Short mmCIF file of the C-alpha atoms (twelve columns), coordinates in Angstrom:
data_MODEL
# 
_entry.id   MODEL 
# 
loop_
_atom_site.group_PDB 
_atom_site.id 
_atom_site.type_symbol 
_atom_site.label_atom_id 
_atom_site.label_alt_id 
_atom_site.label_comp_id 
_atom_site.label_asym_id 
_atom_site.label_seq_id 
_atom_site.Cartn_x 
_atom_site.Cartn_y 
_atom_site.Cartn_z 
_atom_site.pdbx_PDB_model_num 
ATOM 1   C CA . UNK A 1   58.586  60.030  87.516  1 
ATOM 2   C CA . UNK A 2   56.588  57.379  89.277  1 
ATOM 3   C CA . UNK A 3   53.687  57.160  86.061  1 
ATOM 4   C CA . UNK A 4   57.090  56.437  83.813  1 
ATOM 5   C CA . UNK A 5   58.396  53.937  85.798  1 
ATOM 6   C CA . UNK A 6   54.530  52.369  85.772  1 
ATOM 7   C CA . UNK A 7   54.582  52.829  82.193  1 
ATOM 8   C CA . UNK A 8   57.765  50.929  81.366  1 
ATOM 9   C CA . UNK A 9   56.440  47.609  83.652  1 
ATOM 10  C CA . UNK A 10  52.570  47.992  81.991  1 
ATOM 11  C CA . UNK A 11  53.344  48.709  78.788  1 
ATOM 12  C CA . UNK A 12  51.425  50.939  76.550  1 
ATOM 13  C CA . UNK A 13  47.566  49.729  75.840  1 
ATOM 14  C CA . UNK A 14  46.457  49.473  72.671  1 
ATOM 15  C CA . UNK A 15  44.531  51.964  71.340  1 
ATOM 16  C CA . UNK A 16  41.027  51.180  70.103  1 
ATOM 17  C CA . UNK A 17  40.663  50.849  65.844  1 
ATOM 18  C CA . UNK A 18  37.874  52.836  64.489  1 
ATOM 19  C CA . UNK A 19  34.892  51.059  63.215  1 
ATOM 20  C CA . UNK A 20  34.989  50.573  59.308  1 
ATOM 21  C CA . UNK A 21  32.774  52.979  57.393  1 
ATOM 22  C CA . UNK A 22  29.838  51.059  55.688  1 
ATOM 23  C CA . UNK A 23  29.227  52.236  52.328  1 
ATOM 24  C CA . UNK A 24  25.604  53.538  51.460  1 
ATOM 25  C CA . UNK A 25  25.145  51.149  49.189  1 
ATOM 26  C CA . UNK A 26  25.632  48.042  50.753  1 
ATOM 27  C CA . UNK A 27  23.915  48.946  54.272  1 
ATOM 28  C CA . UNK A 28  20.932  46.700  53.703  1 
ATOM 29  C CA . UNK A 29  23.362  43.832  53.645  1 
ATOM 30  C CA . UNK A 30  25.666  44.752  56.169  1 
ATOM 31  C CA . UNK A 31  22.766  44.254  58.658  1 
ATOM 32  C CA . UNK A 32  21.548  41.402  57.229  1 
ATOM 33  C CA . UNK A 33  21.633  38.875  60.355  1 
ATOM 34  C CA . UNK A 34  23.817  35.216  59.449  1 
ATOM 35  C CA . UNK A 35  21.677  32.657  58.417  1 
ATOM 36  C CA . UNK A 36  21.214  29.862  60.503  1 
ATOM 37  C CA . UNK A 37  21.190  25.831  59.903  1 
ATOM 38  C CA . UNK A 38  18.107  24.478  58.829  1 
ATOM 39  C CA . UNK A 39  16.939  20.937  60.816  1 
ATOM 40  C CA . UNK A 40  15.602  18.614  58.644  1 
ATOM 41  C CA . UNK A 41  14.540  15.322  60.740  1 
ATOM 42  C CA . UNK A 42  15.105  11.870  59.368  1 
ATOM 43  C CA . UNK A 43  12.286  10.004  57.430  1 
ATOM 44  C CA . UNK A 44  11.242  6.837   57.637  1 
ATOM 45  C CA . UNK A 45  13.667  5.458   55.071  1 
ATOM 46  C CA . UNK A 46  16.469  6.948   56.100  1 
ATOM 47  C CA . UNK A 47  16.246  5.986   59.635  1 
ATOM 48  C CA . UNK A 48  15.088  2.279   58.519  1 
ATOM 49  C CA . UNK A 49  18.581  2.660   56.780  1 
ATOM 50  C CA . UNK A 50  20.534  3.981   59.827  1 
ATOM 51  C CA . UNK A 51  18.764  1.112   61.357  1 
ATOM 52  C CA . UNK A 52  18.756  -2.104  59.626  1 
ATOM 53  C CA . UNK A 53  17.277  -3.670  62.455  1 
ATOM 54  C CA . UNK A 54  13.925  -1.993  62.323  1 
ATOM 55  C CA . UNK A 55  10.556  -3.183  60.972  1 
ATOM 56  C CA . UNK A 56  10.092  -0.912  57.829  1 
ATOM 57  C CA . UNK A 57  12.770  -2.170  55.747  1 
ATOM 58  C CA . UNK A 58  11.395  -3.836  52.560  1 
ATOM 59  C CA . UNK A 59  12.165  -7.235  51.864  1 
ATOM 60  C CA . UNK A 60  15.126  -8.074  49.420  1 
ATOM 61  C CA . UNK A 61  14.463  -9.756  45.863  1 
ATOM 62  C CA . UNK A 62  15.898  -13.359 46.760  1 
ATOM 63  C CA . UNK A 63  18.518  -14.349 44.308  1 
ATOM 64  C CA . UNK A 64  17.761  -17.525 42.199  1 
ATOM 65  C CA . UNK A 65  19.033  -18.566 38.551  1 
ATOM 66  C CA . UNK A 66  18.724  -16.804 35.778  1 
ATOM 67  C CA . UNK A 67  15.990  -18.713 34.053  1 
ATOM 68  C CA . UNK A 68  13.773  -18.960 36.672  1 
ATOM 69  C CA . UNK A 69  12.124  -15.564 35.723  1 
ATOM 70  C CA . UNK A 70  8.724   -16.978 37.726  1 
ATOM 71  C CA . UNK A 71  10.213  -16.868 41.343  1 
ATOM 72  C CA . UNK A 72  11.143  -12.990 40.391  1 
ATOM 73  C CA . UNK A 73  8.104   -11.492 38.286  1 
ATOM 74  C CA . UNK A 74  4.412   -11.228 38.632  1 
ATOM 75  C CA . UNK A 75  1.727   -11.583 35.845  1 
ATOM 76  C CA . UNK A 76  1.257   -7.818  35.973  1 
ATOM 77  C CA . UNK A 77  4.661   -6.970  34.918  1 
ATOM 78  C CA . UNK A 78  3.968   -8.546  31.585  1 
ATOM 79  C CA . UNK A 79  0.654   -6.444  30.908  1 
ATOM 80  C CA . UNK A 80  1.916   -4.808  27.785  1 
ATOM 81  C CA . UNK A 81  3.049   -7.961  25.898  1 
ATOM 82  C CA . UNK A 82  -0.493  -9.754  27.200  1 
ATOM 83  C CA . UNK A 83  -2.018  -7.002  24.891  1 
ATOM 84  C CA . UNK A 84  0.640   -6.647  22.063  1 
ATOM 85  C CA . UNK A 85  1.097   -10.300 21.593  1 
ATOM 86  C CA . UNK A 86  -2.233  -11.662 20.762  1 
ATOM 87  C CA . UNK A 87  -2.695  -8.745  18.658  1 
ATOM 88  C CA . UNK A 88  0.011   -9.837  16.844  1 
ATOM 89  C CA . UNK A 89  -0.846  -13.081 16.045  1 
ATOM 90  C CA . UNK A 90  -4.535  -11.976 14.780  1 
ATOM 91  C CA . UNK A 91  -2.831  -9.601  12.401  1 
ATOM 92  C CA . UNK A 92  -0.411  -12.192 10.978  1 
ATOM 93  C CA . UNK A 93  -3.171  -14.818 11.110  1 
ATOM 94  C CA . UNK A 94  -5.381  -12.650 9.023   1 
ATOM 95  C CA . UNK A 95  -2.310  -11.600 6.414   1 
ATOM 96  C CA . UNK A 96  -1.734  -15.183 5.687   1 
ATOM 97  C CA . UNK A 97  -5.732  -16.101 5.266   1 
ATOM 98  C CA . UNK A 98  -5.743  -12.795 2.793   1 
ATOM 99  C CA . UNK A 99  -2.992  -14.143 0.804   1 
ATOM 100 C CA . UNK A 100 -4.396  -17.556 0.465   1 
ATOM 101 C CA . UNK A 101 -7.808  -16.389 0.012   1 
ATOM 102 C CA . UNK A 102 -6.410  -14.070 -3.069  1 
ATOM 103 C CA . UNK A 103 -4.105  -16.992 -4.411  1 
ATOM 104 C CA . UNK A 104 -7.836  -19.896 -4.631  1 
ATOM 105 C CA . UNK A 105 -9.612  -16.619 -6.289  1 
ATOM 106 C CA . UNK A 106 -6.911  -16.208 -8.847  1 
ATOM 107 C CA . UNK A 107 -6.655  -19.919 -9.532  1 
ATOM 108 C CA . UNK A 108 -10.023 -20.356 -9.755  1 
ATOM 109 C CA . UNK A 109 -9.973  -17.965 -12.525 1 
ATOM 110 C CA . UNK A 110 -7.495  -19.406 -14.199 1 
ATOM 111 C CA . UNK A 111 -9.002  -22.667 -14.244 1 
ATOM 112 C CA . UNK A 112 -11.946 -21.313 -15.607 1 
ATOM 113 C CA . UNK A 113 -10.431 -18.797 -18.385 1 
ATOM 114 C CA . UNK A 114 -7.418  -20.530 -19.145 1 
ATOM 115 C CA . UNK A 115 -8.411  -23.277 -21.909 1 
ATOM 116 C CA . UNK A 116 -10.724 -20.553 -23.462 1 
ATOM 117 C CA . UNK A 117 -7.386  -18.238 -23.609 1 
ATOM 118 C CA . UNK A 118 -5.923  -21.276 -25.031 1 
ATOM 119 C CA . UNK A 119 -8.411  -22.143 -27.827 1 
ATOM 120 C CA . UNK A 120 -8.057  -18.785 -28.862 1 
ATOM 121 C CA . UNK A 121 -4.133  -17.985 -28.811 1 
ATOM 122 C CA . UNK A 122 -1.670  -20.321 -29.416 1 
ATOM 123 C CA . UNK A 123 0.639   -19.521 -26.320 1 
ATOM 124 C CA . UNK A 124 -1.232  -18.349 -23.507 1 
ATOM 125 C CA . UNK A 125 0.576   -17.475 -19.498 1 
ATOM 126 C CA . UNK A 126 4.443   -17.869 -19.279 1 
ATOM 127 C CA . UNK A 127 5.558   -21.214 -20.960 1 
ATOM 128 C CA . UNK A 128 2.184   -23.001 -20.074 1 
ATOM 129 C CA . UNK A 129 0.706   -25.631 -22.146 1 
ATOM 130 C CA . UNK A 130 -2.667  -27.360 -21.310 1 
ATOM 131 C CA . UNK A 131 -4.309  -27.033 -18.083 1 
ATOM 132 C CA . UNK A 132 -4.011  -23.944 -16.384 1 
ATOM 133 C CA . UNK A 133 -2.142  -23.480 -13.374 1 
ATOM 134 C CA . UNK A 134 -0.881  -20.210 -10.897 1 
ATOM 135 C CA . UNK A 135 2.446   -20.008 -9.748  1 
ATOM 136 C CA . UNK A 136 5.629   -17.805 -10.325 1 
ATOM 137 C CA . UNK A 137 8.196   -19.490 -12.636 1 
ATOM 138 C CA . UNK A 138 8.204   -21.136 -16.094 1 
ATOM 139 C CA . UNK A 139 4.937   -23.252 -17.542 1 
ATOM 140 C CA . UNK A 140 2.269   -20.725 -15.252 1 
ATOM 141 C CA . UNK A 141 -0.837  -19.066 -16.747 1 
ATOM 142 C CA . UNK A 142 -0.632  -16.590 -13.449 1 
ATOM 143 C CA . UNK A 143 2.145   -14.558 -11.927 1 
ATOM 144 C CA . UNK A 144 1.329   -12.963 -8.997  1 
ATOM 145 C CA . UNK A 145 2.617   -9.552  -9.059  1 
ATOM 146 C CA . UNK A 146 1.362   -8.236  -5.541  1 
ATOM 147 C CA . UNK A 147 -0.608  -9.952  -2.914  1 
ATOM 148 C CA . UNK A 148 -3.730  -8.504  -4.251  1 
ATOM 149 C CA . UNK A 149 -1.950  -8.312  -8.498  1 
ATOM 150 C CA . UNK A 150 -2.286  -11.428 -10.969 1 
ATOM 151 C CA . UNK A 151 -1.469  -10.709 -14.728 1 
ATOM 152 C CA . UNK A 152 -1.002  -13.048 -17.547 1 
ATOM 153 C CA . UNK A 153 -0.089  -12.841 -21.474 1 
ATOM 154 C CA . UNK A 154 -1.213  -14.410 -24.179 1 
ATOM 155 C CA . UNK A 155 0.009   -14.266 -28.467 1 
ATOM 156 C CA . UNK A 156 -0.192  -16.356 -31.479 1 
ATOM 157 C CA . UNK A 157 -3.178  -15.040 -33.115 1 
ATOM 158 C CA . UNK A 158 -4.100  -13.485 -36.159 1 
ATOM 159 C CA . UNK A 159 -4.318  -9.532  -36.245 1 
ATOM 160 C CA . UNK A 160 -3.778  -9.483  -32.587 1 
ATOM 161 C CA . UNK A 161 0.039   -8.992  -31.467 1 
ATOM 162 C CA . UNK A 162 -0.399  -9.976  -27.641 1 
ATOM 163 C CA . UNK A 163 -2.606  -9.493  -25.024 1 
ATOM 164 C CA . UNK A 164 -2.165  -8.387  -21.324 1 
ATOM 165 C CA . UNK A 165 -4.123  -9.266  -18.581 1 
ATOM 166 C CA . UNK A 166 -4.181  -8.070  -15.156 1 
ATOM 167 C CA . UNK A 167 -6.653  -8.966  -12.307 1 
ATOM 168 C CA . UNK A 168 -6.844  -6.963  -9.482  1 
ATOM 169 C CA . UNK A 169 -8.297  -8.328  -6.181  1 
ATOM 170 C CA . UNK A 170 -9.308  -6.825  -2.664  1 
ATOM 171 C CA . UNK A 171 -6.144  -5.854  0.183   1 
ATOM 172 C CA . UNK A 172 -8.212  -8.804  2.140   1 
ATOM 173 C CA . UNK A 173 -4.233  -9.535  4.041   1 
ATOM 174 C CA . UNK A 174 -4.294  -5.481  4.897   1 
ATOM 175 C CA . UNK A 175 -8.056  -5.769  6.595   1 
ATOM 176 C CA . UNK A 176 -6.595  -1.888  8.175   1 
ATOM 177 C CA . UNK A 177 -5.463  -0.472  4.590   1 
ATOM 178 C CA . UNK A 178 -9.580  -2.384  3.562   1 
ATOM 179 C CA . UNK A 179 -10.997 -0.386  6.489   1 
ATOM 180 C CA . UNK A 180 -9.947  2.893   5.881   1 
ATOM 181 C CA . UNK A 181 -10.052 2.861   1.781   1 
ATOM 182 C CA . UNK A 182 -13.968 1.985   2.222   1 
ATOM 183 C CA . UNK A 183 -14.823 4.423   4.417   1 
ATOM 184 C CA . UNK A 184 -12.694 7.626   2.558   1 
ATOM 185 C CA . UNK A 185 -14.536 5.954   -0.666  1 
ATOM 186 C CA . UNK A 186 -18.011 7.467   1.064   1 
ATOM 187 C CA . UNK A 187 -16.613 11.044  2.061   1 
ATOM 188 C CA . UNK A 188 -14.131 11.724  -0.946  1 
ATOM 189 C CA . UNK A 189 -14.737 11.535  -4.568  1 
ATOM 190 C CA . UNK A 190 -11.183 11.325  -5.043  1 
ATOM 191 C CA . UNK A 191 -10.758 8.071   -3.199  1 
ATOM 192 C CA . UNK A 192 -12.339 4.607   -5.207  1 
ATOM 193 C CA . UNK A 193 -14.446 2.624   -3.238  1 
ATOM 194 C CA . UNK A 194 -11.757 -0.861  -3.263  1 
ATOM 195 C CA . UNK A 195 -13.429 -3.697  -5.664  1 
ATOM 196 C CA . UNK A 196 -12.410 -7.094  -7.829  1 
ATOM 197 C CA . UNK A 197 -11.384 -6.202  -11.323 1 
ATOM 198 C CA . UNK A 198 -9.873  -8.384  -14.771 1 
ATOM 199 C CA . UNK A 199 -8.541  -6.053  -16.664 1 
ATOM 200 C CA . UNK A 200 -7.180  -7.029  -20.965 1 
ATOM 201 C CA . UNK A 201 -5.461  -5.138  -23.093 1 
ATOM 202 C CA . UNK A 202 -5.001  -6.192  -26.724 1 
ATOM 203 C CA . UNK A 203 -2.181  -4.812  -29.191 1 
ATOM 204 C CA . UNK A 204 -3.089  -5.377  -32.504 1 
ATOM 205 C CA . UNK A 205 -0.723  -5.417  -35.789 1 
ATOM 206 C CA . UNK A 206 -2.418  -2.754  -37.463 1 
ATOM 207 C CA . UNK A 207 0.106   -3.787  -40.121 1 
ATOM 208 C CA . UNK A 208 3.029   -3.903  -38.378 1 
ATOM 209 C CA . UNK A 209 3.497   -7.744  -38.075 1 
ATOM 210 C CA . UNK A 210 7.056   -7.809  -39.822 1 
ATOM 211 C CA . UNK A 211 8.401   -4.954  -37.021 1 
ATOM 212 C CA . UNK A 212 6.794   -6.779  -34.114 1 
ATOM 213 C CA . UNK A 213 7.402   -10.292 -34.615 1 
ATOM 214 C CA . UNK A 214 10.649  -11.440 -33.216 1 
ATOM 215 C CA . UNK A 215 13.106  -12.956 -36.248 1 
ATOM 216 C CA . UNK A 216 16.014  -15.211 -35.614 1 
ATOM 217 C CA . UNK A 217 17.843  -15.900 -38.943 1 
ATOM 218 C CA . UNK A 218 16.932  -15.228 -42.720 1 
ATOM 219 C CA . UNK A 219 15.384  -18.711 -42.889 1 
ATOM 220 C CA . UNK A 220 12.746  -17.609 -40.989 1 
ATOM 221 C CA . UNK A 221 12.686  -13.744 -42.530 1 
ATOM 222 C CA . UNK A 222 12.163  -15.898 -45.390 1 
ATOM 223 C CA . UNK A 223 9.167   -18.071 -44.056 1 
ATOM 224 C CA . UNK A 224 7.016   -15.804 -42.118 1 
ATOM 225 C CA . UNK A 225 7.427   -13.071 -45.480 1 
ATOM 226 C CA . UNK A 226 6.384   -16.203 -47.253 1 
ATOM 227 C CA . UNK A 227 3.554   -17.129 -44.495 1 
ATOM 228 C CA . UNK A 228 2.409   -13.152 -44.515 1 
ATOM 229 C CA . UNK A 229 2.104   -12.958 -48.074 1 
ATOM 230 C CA . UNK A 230 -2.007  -15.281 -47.806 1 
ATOM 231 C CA . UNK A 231 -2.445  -13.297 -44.715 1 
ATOM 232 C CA . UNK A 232 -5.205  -10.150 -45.472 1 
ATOM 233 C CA . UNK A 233 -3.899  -6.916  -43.973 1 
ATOM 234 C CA . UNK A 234 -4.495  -6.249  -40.691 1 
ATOM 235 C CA . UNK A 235 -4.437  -2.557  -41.062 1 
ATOM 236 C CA . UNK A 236 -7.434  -0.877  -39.847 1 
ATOM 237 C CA . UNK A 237 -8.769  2.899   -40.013 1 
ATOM 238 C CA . UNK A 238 -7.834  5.055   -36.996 1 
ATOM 239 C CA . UNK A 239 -10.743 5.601   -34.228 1 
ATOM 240 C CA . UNK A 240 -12.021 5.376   -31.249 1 
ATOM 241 C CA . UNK A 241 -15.229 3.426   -30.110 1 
ATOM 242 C CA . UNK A 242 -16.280 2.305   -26.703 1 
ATOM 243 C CA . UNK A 243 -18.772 0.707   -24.920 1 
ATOM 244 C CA . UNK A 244 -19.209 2.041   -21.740 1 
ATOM 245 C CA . UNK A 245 -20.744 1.183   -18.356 1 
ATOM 246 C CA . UNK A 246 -23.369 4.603   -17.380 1 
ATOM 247 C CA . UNK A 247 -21.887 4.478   -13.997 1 
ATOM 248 C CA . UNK A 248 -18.167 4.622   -15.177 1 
ATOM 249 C CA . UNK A 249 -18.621 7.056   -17.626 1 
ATOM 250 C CA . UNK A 250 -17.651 10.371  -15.700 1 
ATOM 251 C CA . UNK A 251 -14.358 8.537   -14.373 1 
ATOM 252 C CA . UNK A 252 -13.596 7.353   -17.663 1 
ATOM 253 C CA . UNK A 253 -13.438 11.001  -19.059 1 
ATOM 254 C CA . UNK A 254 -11.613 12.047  -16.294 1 
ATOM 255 C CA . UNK A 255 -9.235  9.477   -16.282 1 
ATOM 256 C CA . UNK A 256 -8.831  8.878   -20.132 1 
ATOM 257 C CA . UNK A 257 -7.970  11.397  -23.028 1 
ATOM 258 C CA . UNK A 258 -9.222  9.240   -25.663 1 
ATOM 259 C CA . UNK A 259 -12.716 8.534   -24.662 1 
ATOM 260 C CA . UNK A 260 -13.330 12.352  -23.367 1 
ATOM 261 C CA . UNK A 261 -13.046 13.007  -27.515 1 
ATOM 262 C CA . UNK A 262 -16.313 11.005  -28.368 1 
ATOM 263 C CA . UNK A 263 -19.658 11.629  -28.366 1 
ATOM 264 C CA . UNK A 264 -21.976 9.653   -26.054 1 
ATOM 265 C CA . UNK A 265 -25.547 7.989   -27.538 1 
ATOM 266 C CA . UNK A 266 -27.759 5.237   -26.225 1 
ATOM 267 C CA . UNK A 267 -28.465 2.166   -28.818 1 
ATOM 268 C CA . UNK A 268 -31.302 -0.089  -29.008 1 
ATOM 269 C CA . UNK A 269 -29.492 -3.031  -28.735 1 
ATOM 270 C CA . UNK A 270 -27.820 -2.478  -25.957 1 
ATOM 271 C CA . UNK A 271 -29.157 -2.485  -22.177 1 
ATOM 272 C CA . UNK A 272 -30.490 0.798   -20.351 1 
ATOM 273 C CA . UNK A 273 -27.723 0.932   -18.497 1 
ATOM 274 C CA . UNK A 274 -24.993 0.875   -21.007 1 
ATOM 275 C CA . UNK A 275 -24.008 3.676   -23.612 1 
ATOM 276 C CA . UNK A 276 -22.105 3.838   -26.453 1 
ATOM 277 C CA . UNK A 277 -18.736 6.660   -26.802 1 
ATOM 278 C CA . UNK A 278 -18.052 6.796   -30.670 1 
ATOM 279 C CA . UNK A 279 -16.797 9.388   -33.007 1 
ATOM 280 C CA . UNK A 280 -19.170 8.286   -35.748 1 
ATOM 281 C CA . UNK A 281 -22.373 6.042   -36.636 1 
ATOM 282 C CA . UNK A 282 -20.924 4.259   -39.338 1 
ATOM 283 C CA . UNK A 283 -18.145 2.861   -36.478 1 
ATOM 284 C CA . UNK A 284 -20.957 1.729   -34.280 1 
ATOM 285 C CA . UNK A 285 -22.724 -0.164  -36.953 1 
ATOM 286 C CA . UNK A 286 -19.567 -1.816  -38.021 1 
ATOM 287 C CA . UNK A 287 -18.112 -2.892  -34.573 1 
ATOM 288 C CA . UNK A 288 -21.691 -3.547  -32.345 1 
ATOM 289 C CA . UNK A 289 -22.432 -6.868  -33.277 1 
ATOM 290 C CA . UNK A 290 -25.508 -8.921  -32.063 1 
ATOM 291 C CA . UNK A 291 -23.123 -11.194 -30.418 1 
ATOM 292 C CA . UNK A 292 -20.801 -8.129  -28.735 1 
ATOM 293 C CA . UNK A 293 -24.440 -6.851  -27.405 1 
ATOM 294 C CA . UNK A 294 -25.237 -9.989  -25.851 1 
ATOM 295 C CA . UNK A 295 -21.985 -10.372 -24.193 1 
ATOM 296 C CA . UNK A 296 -22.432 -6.966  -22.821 1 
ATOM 297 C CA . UNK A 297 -25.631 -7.908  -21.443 1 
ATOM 298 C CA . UNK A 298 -24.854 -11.245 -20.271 1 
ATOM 299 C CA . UNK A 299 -21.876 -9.390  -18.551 1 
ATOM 300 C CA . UNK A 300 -24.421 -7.337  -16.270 1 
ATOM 301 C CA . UNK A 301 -22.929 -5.382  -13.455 1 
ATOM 302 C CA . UNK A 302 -19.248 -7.194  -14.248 1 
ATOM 303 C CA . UNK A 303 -18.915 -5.603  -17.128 1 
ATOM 304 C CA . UNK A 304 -17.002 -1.630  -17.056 1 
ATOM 305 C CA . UNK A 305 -16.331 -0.741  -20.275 1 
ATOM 306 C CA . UNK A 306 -14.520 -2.163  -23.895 1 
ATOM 307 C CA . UNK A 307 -12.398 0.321   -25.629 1 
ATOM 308 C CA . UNK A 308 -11.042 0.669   -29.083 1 
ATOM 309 C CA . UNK A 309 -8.619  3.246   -29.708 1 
ATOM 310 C CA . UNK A 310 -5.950  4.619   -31.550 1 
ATOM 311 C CA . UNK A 311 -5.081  7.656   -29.151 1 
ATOM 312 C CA . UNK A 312 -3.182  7.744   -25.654 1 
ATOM 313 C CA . UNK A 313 -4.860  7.511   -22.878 1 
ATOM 314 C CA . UNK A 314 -3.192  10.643  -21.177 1 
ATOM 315 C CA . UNK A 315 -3.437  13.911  -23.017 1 
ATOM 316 C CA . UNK A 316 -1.018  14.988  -24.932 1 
ATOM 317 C CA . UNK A 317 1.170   18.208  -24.396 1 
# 
């Protein structure tokens, strides 16, 4: 009676809960000990930052104006541009000298050729009449095509529809482009060493003035059958001849269809190093004059090649 009594002013004790069961497959990790925190200690910059007072915090960049870029910068902060800049200014300085030193070679050849193109043809450049001059617009002998590209034209004489002339002259405003063009011209076959070339191409009638010469009105249908009628035909017999550089021979058959049809013989009036490309005799004996000979000669190393032909230049299909 006396343990009830106790029982009722103690109250009953709780009764111990049994320890959870630890499955097999997570034992390793149930007695895996709880990490602990990691110290790290403060570095220098974070303590001179806790501490503003302290020695080892760097010096501010003072504020001034905007344009006074000296009181913020050094000279090594511009290292870069000290490089790029001046190697911009030698490349444009040499551009414009290549230009200019193109534009006195072309003019100088048109000073020299131009009144001999003018005693020959009655209208010679674009709208030019007399001296010879190199430009872009009307009353020129020269237009410059390219940088390194001068043609011209010249008509007005008999047998001969017009004539186009192009003269090609070294990259001298791309020295780089120069560079590297000369020195793949030693290695590849492919690749032309760069060089100075004049270039002419004459059309003639071949009989064909009335279809190639512009007409206006009758009137002048009417004159030029009138001034055609003295005129001897212009027609000639269909061939091809050449006289031919012995270094430029192999690129010429390469390059050209027509030529790579002839047959190749020296002649005794020409120089060792030249050759004649003709499909007959008879043509050579009619077309290599004394004069043409010593022209060729004269010409020396200038002088690549002189063509007549009636057949493309690029094979046909």
């Amino acid at each position: 009676m006396a343990d009830f009594i106790k029982g009722l002013f103690e109250g009953s004790k709780p009764t111990p809960s049994p320890a959870p069961s630890v499955d097999d497959d997570f034992a390793d990790y149930a007695s895996a000990p709880s990490p602990s925190p990691i110290y790290n200690p403060p570095t220098s910059s974070s303590t001179a930052a806790s501490f503003p007072n302290s020695s080892t915090v760097p010096t501010p960049v003072p504020y001034t104006k905007w344009y006074r870029v000296w009181e913020r910068t050094s000279p090594g902060d511009f290292f870069a541009e000290a490089i790029i800049i001046p190697f911009i200014f030698v490349l444009a300085a040499l551009h414009l000298w290549g230009r200019r030193k193109n534009k006195r070679k072309a003019s100088t050849w048109a000073a020299v050729h131009g009144p001999i193109l003018e005693r020959e043809f009655a209208s010679v450049g674009f709208g030019a009449k007399g001296k010879a001059r190199l430009g872009g617009g009307e009353g020129t002998v020269l237009k410059e095509k390219a940088a390194n590209e001068f043609t011209t034209y010249a008509t007005g004489r008999q047998n001969v529809a017009f004539v186009d002339i192009k003269i090609k002259l070294l990259k001298r405003y791309n020295p780089l482009t120069l560079l590297i063009e000369t020195v793949f011209s030693f290695f590849l076959e492919s690749v032309r060493a760069p060089k100075e070339s004049m270039e002419a191409i004459a059309y003639a009638f071949d009989g064909r003035e009335k279809d190639i010469v512009p007409i206006k009105s009758k009137a002048e249908l009417d004159a030029k059958e009138s001034r055609f009628k003295g005129l001897p035909n212009s027609g000639y017999d269909a061939c091809v001849w050449a006289v031919v550089h012995k270094e430029q021979m192999k690129a010429l058959r390469d390059d050209r269809y027509d030529v790579s049809i002839t047959a190749t013989k020296d002649h005794k009036n020409l120089p060792q190093w030249a050759s004649v490309m003709s499909e007959s005799a008879e043509i050579t004996e009619a077309l290599l004059t004394k004069e043409l000979a010593e022209a060729v000669e004269k010409a020396g190393d200038a002088f690549e090649y002189l063509i007549v032909t009636d057949q493309p230049i690029d094979k046909p299909t």
